[in-house]
GROMACS .gro file of N, CA and C in nm:
model
  399
    1UNK      N    1  14.805   5.937   9.936
    1UNK     CA    2  14.662   5.927   9.950
    1UNK      C    3  14.627   5.804  10.034
    2UNK      N    4  14.536   5.822  10.128
    2UNK     CA    5  14.496   5.714  10.217
    2UNK      C    6  14.407   5.614  10.145
    3UNK      N    7  14.435   5.487  10.167
    3UNK     CA    8  14.357   5.380  10.103
    3UNK      C    9  14.225   5.361  10.178
    4UNK      N   10  14.116   5.346  10.103
    4UNK     CA   11  13.985   5.326  10.161
    4UNK      C   12  13.970   5.181  10.205
    5UNK      N   13  13.945   5.159  10.333
    5UNK     CA   14  13.928   5.024  10.384
    5UNK      C   15  13.784   4.977  10.360
    6UNK      N   16  13.764   4.846  10.372
    6UNK     CA   17  13.630   4.792  10.359
    6UNK      C   18  13.536   4.847  10.464
    7UNK      N   19  13.587   4.865  10.585
    7UNK     CA   20  13.503   4.917  10.693
    7UNK      C   21  13.460   5.061  10.665
    8UNK      N   22  13.554   5.144  10.621
    8UNK     CA   23  13.517   5.283  10.594
    8UNK      C   24  13.427   5.292  10.471
    9UNK      N   25  13.455   5.213  10.367
    9UNK     CA   26  13.369   5.212  10.250
    9UNK      C   27  13.228   5.166  10.288
   10UNK      N   28  13.221   5.061  10.369
   10UNK     CA   29  13.091   5.009  10.411
   10UNK      C   30  13.012   5.110  10.492
   11UNK      N   31  13.078   5.175  10.585
   11UNK     CA   32  13.011   5.274  10.668
   11UNK      C   33  12.963   5.392  10.583
   12UNK      N   34  13.048   5.442  10.494
   12UNK     CA   35  13.009   5.552  10.407
   12UNK      C   36  12.895   5.511  10.314
   13UNK      N   37  12.904   5.390  10.260
   13UNK     CA   38  12.799   5.343  10.170
   13UNK      C   39  12.664   5.340  10.241
   14UNK      N   40  12.661   5.288  10.362
   14UNK     CA   41  12.536   5.279  10.436
   14UNK      C   42  12.484   5.417  10.475
   15UNK      N   43  12.572   5.505  10.515
   15UNK     CA   44  12.527   5.640  10.552
   15UNK      C   45  12.475   5.718  10.432
   16UNK      N   46  12.545   5.708  10.320
   16UNK     CA   47  12.498   5.776  10.199
   16UNK      C   48  12.367   5.714  10.149
   17UNK      N   49  12.358   5.583  10.161
   17UNK     CA   50  12.235   5.513  10.123
   17UNK      C   51  12.118   5.565  10.207
   18UNK      N   52  12.140   5.580  10.337
   18UNK     CA   53  12.034   5.631  10.425
   18UNK      C   54  11.993   5.773  10.385
   19UNK      N   55  12.090   5.858  10.356
   19UNK     CA   56  12.059   5.995  10.315
   19UNK      C   57  11.981   5.995  10.183
   20UNK      N   58  12.024   5.913  10.090
   20UNK     CA   59  11.956   5.901   9.961
   20UNK      C   60  11.811   5.855   9.982
   21UNK      N   61  11.793   5.753  10.066
   21UNK     CA   62  11.658   5.702  10.093
   21UNK      C   63  11.569   5.808  10.156
   22UNK      N   64  11.623   5.885  10.248
   22UNK     CA   65  11.544   5.989  10.312
   22UNK      C   66  11.497   6.092  10.209
   23UNK      N   67  11.591   6.142  10.130
   23UNK     CA   68  11.557   6.244  10.031
   23UNK      C   69  11.461   6.188   9.926
   24UNK      N   70  11.492   6.071   9.873
   24UNK     CA   71  11.407   6.011   9.770
   24UNK      C   72  11.269   5.979   9.826
   25UNK      N   73  11.264   5.922   9.946
   25UNK     CA   74  11.136   5.886  10.006
   25UNK      C   75  11.046   6.006  10.028
   26UNK      N   76  11.102   6.113  10.081
   26UNK     CA   77  11.024   6.235  10.102
   26UNK      C   78  10.977   6.292   9.968
   27UNK      N   79  11.066   6.293   9.870
   27UNK     CA   80  11.030   6.343   9.737
   27UNK      C   81  10.917   6.262   9.676
   28UNK      N   82  10.927   6.129   9.682
   28UNK     CA   83  10.824   6.043   9.623
   28UNK      C   84  10.692   6.060   9.698
   29UNK      N   85  10.697   6.063   9.831
   29UNK     CA   86  10.574   6.078   9.909
   29UNK      C   87  10.507   6.212   9.878
   30UNK      N   88  10.586   6.319   9.877
   30UNK     CA   89  10.529   6.452   9.852
   30UNK      C   90  10.482   6.470   9.709
   31UNK      N   91  10.552   6.409   9.616
   31UNK     CA   92  10.518   6.426   9.475
   31UNK      C   93  10.435   6.313   9.417
   32UNK      N   94  10.383   6.227   9.503
   32UNK     CA   95  10.312   6.108   9.453
   32UNK      C   96  10.198   6.139   9.357
   33UNK      N   97  10.118   6.245   9.378
   33UNK     CA   98  10.012   6.272   9.279
   33UNK      C   99  10.069   6.303   9.139
   34UNK      N  100  10.177   6.380   9.136
   34UNK     CA  101  10.238   6.414   9.007
   34UNK      C  102  10.309   6.294   8.945
   35UNK      N  103  10.377   6.218   9.029
   35UNK     CA  104  10.449   6.100   8.979
   35UNK      C  105  10.350   5.998   8.924
   36UNK      N  106  10.235   5.987   8.988
   36UNK     CA  107  10.133   5.892   8.944
   36UNK      C  108  10.085   5.921   8.802
   37UNK      N  109  10.095   6.045   8.759
   37UNK     CA  110  10.055   6.077   8.622
   37UNK      C  111  10.160   6.031   8.521
   38UNK      N  112  10.284   6.014   8.566
   38UNK     CA  113  10.392   5.973   8.476
   38UNK      C  114  10.409   5.821   8.471
   39UNK      N  115  10.368   5.754   8.577
   39UNK     CA  116  10.373   5.608   8.581
   39UNK      C  117  10.233   5.557   8.616
   40UNK      N  118  10.199   5.444   8.565
   40UNK     CA  119  10.063   5.390   8.586
   40UNK      C  120  10.055   5.317   8.720
   41UNK      N  121  10.083   5.390   8.827
   41UNK     CA  122  10.072   5.336   8.962
   41UNK      C  123   9.989   5.434   9.044
   42UNK      N  124   9.908   5.383   9.136
   42UNK     CA  125   9.822   5.472   9.215
   42UNK      C  126   9.903   5.565   9.306
   43UNK      N  127   9.856   5.689   9.316
   43UNK     CA  128   9.921   5.787   9.403
   43UNK      C  129   9.936   5.740   9.547
   44UNK      N  130   9.832   5.682   9.609
   44UNK     CA  131   9.848   5.635   9.747
   44UNK      C  132   9.955   5.526   9.761
   45UNK      N  133   9.969   5.441   9.660
   45UNK     CA  134  10.076   5.340   9.664
   45UNK      C  135  10.212   5.406   9.660
   46UNK      N  136  10.227   5.506   9.574
   46UNK     CA  137  10.354   5.579   9.565
   46UNK      C  138  10.383   5.655   9.695
   47UNK      N  139  10.280   5.715   9.754
   47UNK     CA  140  10.300   5.787   9.881
   47UNK      C  141  10.344   5.691   9.990
   48UNK      N  142  10.279   5.575   9.997
   48UNK     CA  143  10.316   5.474  10.098
   48UNK      C  144  10.459   5.424  10.074
   49UNK      N  145  10.493   5.402   9.947
   49UNK     CA  146  10.629   5.358   9.915
   49UNK      C  147  10.730   5.464   9.956
   50UNK      N  148  10.701   5.591   9.928
   50UNK     CA  149  10.791   5.699   9.966
   50UNK      C  150  10.812   5.707  10.116
   51UNK      N  151  10.703   5.697  10.191
   51UNK     CA  152  10.713   5.701  10.338
   51UNK      C  153  10.790   5.581  10.391
   52UNK      N  154  10.770   5.465  10.329
   52UNK     CA  155  10.844   5.345  10.369
   52UNK      C  156  10.993   5.362  10.344
   53UNK      N  157  11.027   5.417  10.229
   53UNK     CA  158  11.169   5.439  10.196
   53UNK      C  159  11.231   5.541  10.292
   54UNK      N  160  11.157   5.646  10.326
   54UNK     CA  161  11.208   5.746  10.421
   54UNK      C  162  11.228   5.683  10.559
   55UNK      N  163  11.135   5.599  10.602
   55UNK     CA  164  11.150   5.531  10.731
   55UNK      C  165  11.266   5.432  10.727
   56UNK      N  166  11.285   5.367  10.613
   56UNK     CA  167  11.396   5.273  10.596
   56UNK      C  168  11.531   5.343  10.621
   57UNK      N  169  11.540   5.470  10.585
   57UNK     CA  170  11.663   5.546  10.609
   57UNK      C  171  11.701   5.541  10.756
   58UNK      N  172  11.602   5.557  10.843
   58UNK     CA  173  11.629   5.548  10.987
   58UNK      C  174  11.673   5.409  11.027
   59UNK      N  175  11.613   5.308  10.965
   59UNK     CA  176  11.653   5.170  10.993
   59UNK      C  177  11.796   5.143  10.953
   60UNK      N  178  11.837   5.198  10.840
   60UNK     CA  179  11.975   5.179  10.794
   60UNK      C  180  12.072   5.244  10.893
   61UNK      N  181  12.041   5.365  10.937
   61UNK     CA  182  12.129   5.431  11.035
   61UNK      C  183  12.132   5.353  11.167
   62UNK      N  184  12.018   5.296  11.206
   62UNK     CA  185  12.015   5.214  11.327
   62UNK      C  186  12.108   5.094  11.309
   63UNK      N  187  12.103   5.030  11.192
   63UNK     CA  188  12.190   4.915  11.166
   63UNK      C  189  12.337   4.952  11.172
   64UNK      N  190  12.371   5.068  11.117
   64UNK     CA  191  12.511   5.113  11.119
   64UNK      C  192  12.558   5.125  11.264
   65UNK      N  193  12.471   5.176  11.351
   65UNK     CA  194  12.508   5.199  11.490
   65UNK      C  195  12.504   5.073  11.576
   66UNK      N  196  12.418   4.977  11.542
   66UNK     CA  197  12.391   4.866  11.634
   66UNK      C  198  12.434   4.728  11.588
   67UNK      N  199  12.445   4.707  11.457
   67UNK     CA  200  12.477   4.574  11.407
   67UNK      C  201  12.623   4.564  11.366
   68UNK      N  202  12.670   4.442  11.360
   68UNK     CA  203  12.802   4.416  11.305
   68UNK      C  204  12.799   4.464  11.160
   69UNK      N  205  12.903   4.531  11.114
   69UNK     CA  206  12.902   4.599  10.985
   69UNK      C  207  12.871   4.504  10.869
   70UNK      N  208  12.932   4.386  10.868
   70UNK     CA  209  12.906   4.292  10.758
   70UNK      C  210  12.760   4.253  10.750
   71UNK      N  211  12.697   4.231  10.866
   71UNK     CA  212  12.556   4.196  10.868
   71UNK      C  213  12.471   4.311  10.815
   72UNK      N  214  12.500   4.432  10.861
   72UNK     CA  215  12.426   4.550  10.813
   72UNK      C  216  12.442   4.565  10.662
   73UNK      N  217  12.564   4.548  10.613
   73UNK     CA  218  12.587   4.559  10.469
   73UNK      C  219  12.509   4.454  10.392
   74UNK      N  220  12.509   4.331  10.442
   74UNK     CA  221  12.437   4.223  10.372
   74UNK      C  222  12.286   4.250  10.371
   75UNK      N  223  12.231   4.293  10.482
   75UNK     CA  224  12.088   4.320  10.490
   75UNK      C  225  12.048   4.433  10.395
   76UNK      N  226  12.122   4.542  10.400
   76UNK     CA  227  12.089   4.658  10.317
   76UNK      C  228  12.112   4.625  10.170
   77UNK      N  229  12.218   4.552  10.141
   77UNK     CA  230  12.245   4.512  10.002
   77UNK      C  231  12.130   4.427   9.949
   78UNK      N  232  12.082   4.333  10.027
   78UNK     CA  233  11.970   4.250   9.984
   78UNK      C  234  11.845   4.331   9.955
   79UNK      N  235  11.814   4.424  10.043
   79UNK     CA  236  11.698   4.511  10.021
   79UNK      C  237  11.720   4.598   9.897
   80UNK      N  238  11.843   4.645   9.877
   80UNK     CA  239  11.871   4.728   9.760
   80UNK      C  240  11.855   4.649   9.630
   81UNK      N  241  11.896   4.523   9.628
   81UNK     CA  242  11.878   4.441   9.508
   81UNK      C  243  11.729   4.425   9.478
   82UNK      N  244  11.651   4.395   9.582
   82UNK     CA  245  11.506   4.382   9.564
   82UNK      C  246  11.445   4.516   9.519
   83UNK      N  247  11.483   4.624   9.584
   83UNK     CA  248  11.428   4.755   9.550
   83UNK      C  249  11.465   4.795   9.407
   84UNK      N  250  11.589   4.772   9.367
   84UNK     CA  251  11.629   4.807   9.230
   84UNK      C  252  11.546   4.729   9.129
   85UNK      N  253  11.518   4.603   9.159
   85UNK     CA  254  11.437   4.521   9.069
   85UNK      C  255  11.294   4.574   9.060
   86UNK      N  256  11.236   4.609   9.175
   86UNK     CA  257  11.099   4.661   9.176
   86UNK      C  258  11.089   4.796   9.106
   87UNK      N  259  11.187   4.882   9.129
   87UNK     CA  260  11.185   5.014   9.065
   87UNK      C  261  11.204   4.998   8.914
   88UNK      N  262  11.293   4.908   8.873
   88UNK     CA  263  11.312   4.884   8.729
   88UNK      C  264  11.183   4.831   8.666
   89UNK      N  265  11.113   4.744   8.738
   89UNK     CA  266  10.985   4.693   8.688
   89UNK      C  267  10.883   4.806   8.677
   90UNK      N  268  10.887   4.899   8.770
   90UNK     CA  269  10.794   5.013   8.766
   90UNK      C  270  10.818   5.099   8.642
   91UNK      N  271  10.940   5.096   8.589
   91UNK     CA  272  10.969   5.174   8.468
   91UNK      C  273  10.885   5.125   8.351
   92UNK      N  274  10.843   4.999   8.357
   92UNK     CA  275  10.760   4.945   8.250
   92UNK      C  276  10.623   5.010   8.245
   93UNK      N  277  10.581   5.072   8.356
   93UNK     CA  278  10.450   5.137   8.361
   93UNK      C  279  10.455   5.283   8.321
   94UNK      N  280  10.574   5.333   8.291
   94UNK     CA  281  10.590   5.475   8.260
   94UNK      C  282  10.514   5.513   8.134
   95UNK      N  283  10.456   5.632   8.138
   95UNK     CA  284  10.374   5.681   8.027
   95UNK      C  285  10.459   5.720   7.906
   96UNK      N  286  10.582   5.756   7.928
   96UNK     CA  287  10.667   5.801   7.818
   96UNK      C  288  10.811   5.761   7.839
   97UNK      N  289  10.891   5.781   7.737
   97UNK     CA  290  11.031   5.742   7.742
   97UNK      C  291  11.108   5.819   7.849
   98UNK      N  292  11.082   5.948   7.862
   98UNK     CA  293  11.154   6.028   7.961
   98UNK      C  294  11.123   5.981   8.103
   99UNK      N  295  10.998   5.951   8.130
   99UNK     CA  296  10.961   5.900   8.263
   99UNK      C  297  11.026   5.765   8.287
  100UNK      N  298  11.029   5.679   8.187
  100UNK     CA  299  11.093   5.548   8.201
  100UNK      C  300  11.241   5.563   8.231
  101UNK      N  301  11.306   5.654   8.162
  101UNK     CA  302  11.449   5.678   8.185
  101UNK      C  303  11.473   5.729   8.327
  102UNK      N  304  11.388   5.819   8.374
  102UNK     CA  305  11.402   5.872   8.510
  102UNK      C  306  11.386   5.762   8.614
  103UNK      N  307  11.288   5.675   8.595
  103UNK     CA  308  11.266   5.565   8.690
  103UNK      C  309  11.382   5.466   8.684
  104UNK      N  310  11.429   5.438   8.563
  104UNK     CA  311  11.545   5.348   8.551
  104UNK      C  312  11.670   5.408   8.614
  105UNK      N  313  11.684   5.539   8.610
  105UNK     CA  314  11.799   5.605   8.675
  105UNK      C  315  11.796   5.581   8.825
  106UNK      N  316  11.678   5.586   8.884
  106UNK     CA  317  11.666   5.557   9.028
  106UNK      C  318  11.703   5.411   9.055
  107UNK      N  319  11.654   5.320   8.970
  107UNK     CA  320  11.689   5.178   8.986
  107UNK      C  321  11.841   5.159   8.977
  108UNK      N  322  11.905   5.230   8.886
  108UNK     CA  323  12.050   5.221   8.872
  108UNK      C  324  12.119   5.275   8.997
  109UNK      N  325  12.072   5.387   9.050
  109UNK     CA  326  12.129   5.442   9.174
  109UNK      C  327  12.126   5.338   9.286
  110UNK      N  328  12.011   5.275   9.302
  110UNK     CA  329  11.994   5.177   9.409
  110UNK      C  330  12.085   5.057   9.384
  111UNK      N  331  12.095   5.013   9.259
  111UNK     CA  332  12.184   4.901   9.226
  111UNK      C  333  12.330   4.937   9.253
  112UNK      N  334  12.367   5.062   9.231
  112UNK     CA  335  12.505   5.105   9.259
  112UNK      C  336  12.533   5.104   9.409
  113UNK      N  337  12.433   5.139   9.490
  113UNK     CA  338  12.453   5.126   9.636
  113UNK      C  339  12.477   4.980   9.672
  114UNK      N  340  12.397   4.889   9.616
  114UNK     CA  341  12.415   4.746   9.643
  114UNK      C  342  12.555   4.701   9.601
  115UNK      N  343  12.603   4.752   9.488
  115UNK     CA  344  12.737   4.718   9.440
  115UNK      C  345  12.844   4.769   9.536
  116UNK      N  346  12.830   4.891   9.584
  116UNK     CA  347  12.929   4.945   9.677
  116UNK      C  348  12.929   4.864   9.807
  117UNK      N  349  12.813   4.816   9.848
  117UNK     CA  350  12.805   4.735   9.969
  117UNK      C  351  12.870   4.599   9.948
  118UNK      N  352  12.853   4.540   9.830
  118UNK     CA  353  12.919   4.414   9.798
  118UNK      C  354  13.071   4.433   9.797
  119UNK      N  355  13.118   4.540   9.738
  119UNK     CA  356  13.262   4.568   9.737
  119UNK      C  357  13.315   4.583   9.879
  120UNK      N  358  13.242   4.654   9.963
  120UNK     CA  359  13.285   4.671  10.103
  120UNK      C  360  13.292   4.537  10.174
  121UNK      N  361  13.191   4.452  10.155
  121UNK     CA  362  13.192   4.319  10.218
  121UNK      C  363  13.314   4.241  10.173
  122UNK      N  364  13.341   4.243  10.045
  122UNK     CA  365  13.458   4.169   9.992
  122UNK      C  366  13.589   4.223  10.048
  123UNK      N  367  13.599   4.356  10.060
  123UNK     CA  368  13.720   4.415  10.116
  123UNK      C  369  13.737   4.379  10.264
  124UNK      N  370  13.625   4.379  10.337
  124UNK     CA  371  13.631   4.340  10.479
  124UNK      C  372  13.673   4.195  10.491
  125UNK      N  373  13.613   4.108  10.410
  125UNK     CA  374  13.648   3.965  10.413
  125UNK      C  375  13.794   3.944  10.377
  126UNK      N  376  13.843   4.014  10.276
  126UNK     CA  377  13.983   4.000  10.233
  126UNK      C  378  14.078   4.047  10.343
  127UNK      N  379  14.044   4.156  10.411
  127UNK     CA  380  14.133   4.204  10.518
  127UNK      C  381  14.128   4.110  10.637
  128UNK      N  382  14.013   4.047  10.662
  128UNK     CA  383  14.003   3.949  10.771
  128UNK      C  384  14.088   3.827  10.741
  129UNK      N  385  14.084   3.782  10.617
  129UNK     CA  386  14.167   3.666  10.579
  129UNK      C  387  14.314   3.701  10.588
  130UNK      N  388  14.349   3.823  10.549
  130UNK     CA  389  14.489   3.866  10.555
  130UNK      C  390  14.539   3.878  10.697
  131UNK      N  391  14.451   3.916  10.789
  131UNK     CA  392  14.489   3.931  10.929
  131UNK      C  393  14.508   3.797  10.996
  132UNK      N  394  14.438   3.694  10.949
  132UNK     CA  395  14.450   3.563  11.013
  132UNK      C  396  14.552   3.475  10.944
  133UNK      N  397  14.601   3.518  10.827
  133UNK     CA  398  14.696   3.433  10.752
  133UNK      C  399  14.835   3.445  10.807
   0.00000   0.00000   0.00000
């Protein structure tokens, strides 16, 4: 079995993150009136957040293509940590336990992307140190 390198893990993590953001962003934007009934946040705010997340997907793919991989991973990881925190905080506004759990599941998904990006950065750094040693 082929070993997953930091570079391949990082590239896959960013691409999957972009796909997730696109799907989630479109879903949140389109479903914002219904989602607003489950969480105490205004529908227009949710729609704007969904569109922003969908647009962010394009930004992530741009970074994969144009930036040095470590920089792209660090930038996206930082945004993911912030986003996971904001989404987890939004769970506090949920009208019921099921809605809170659903929102927390999204926060966990985003946090797991940040974790995979941190692992990729560490693997890239370790292989760089090994190559220069």
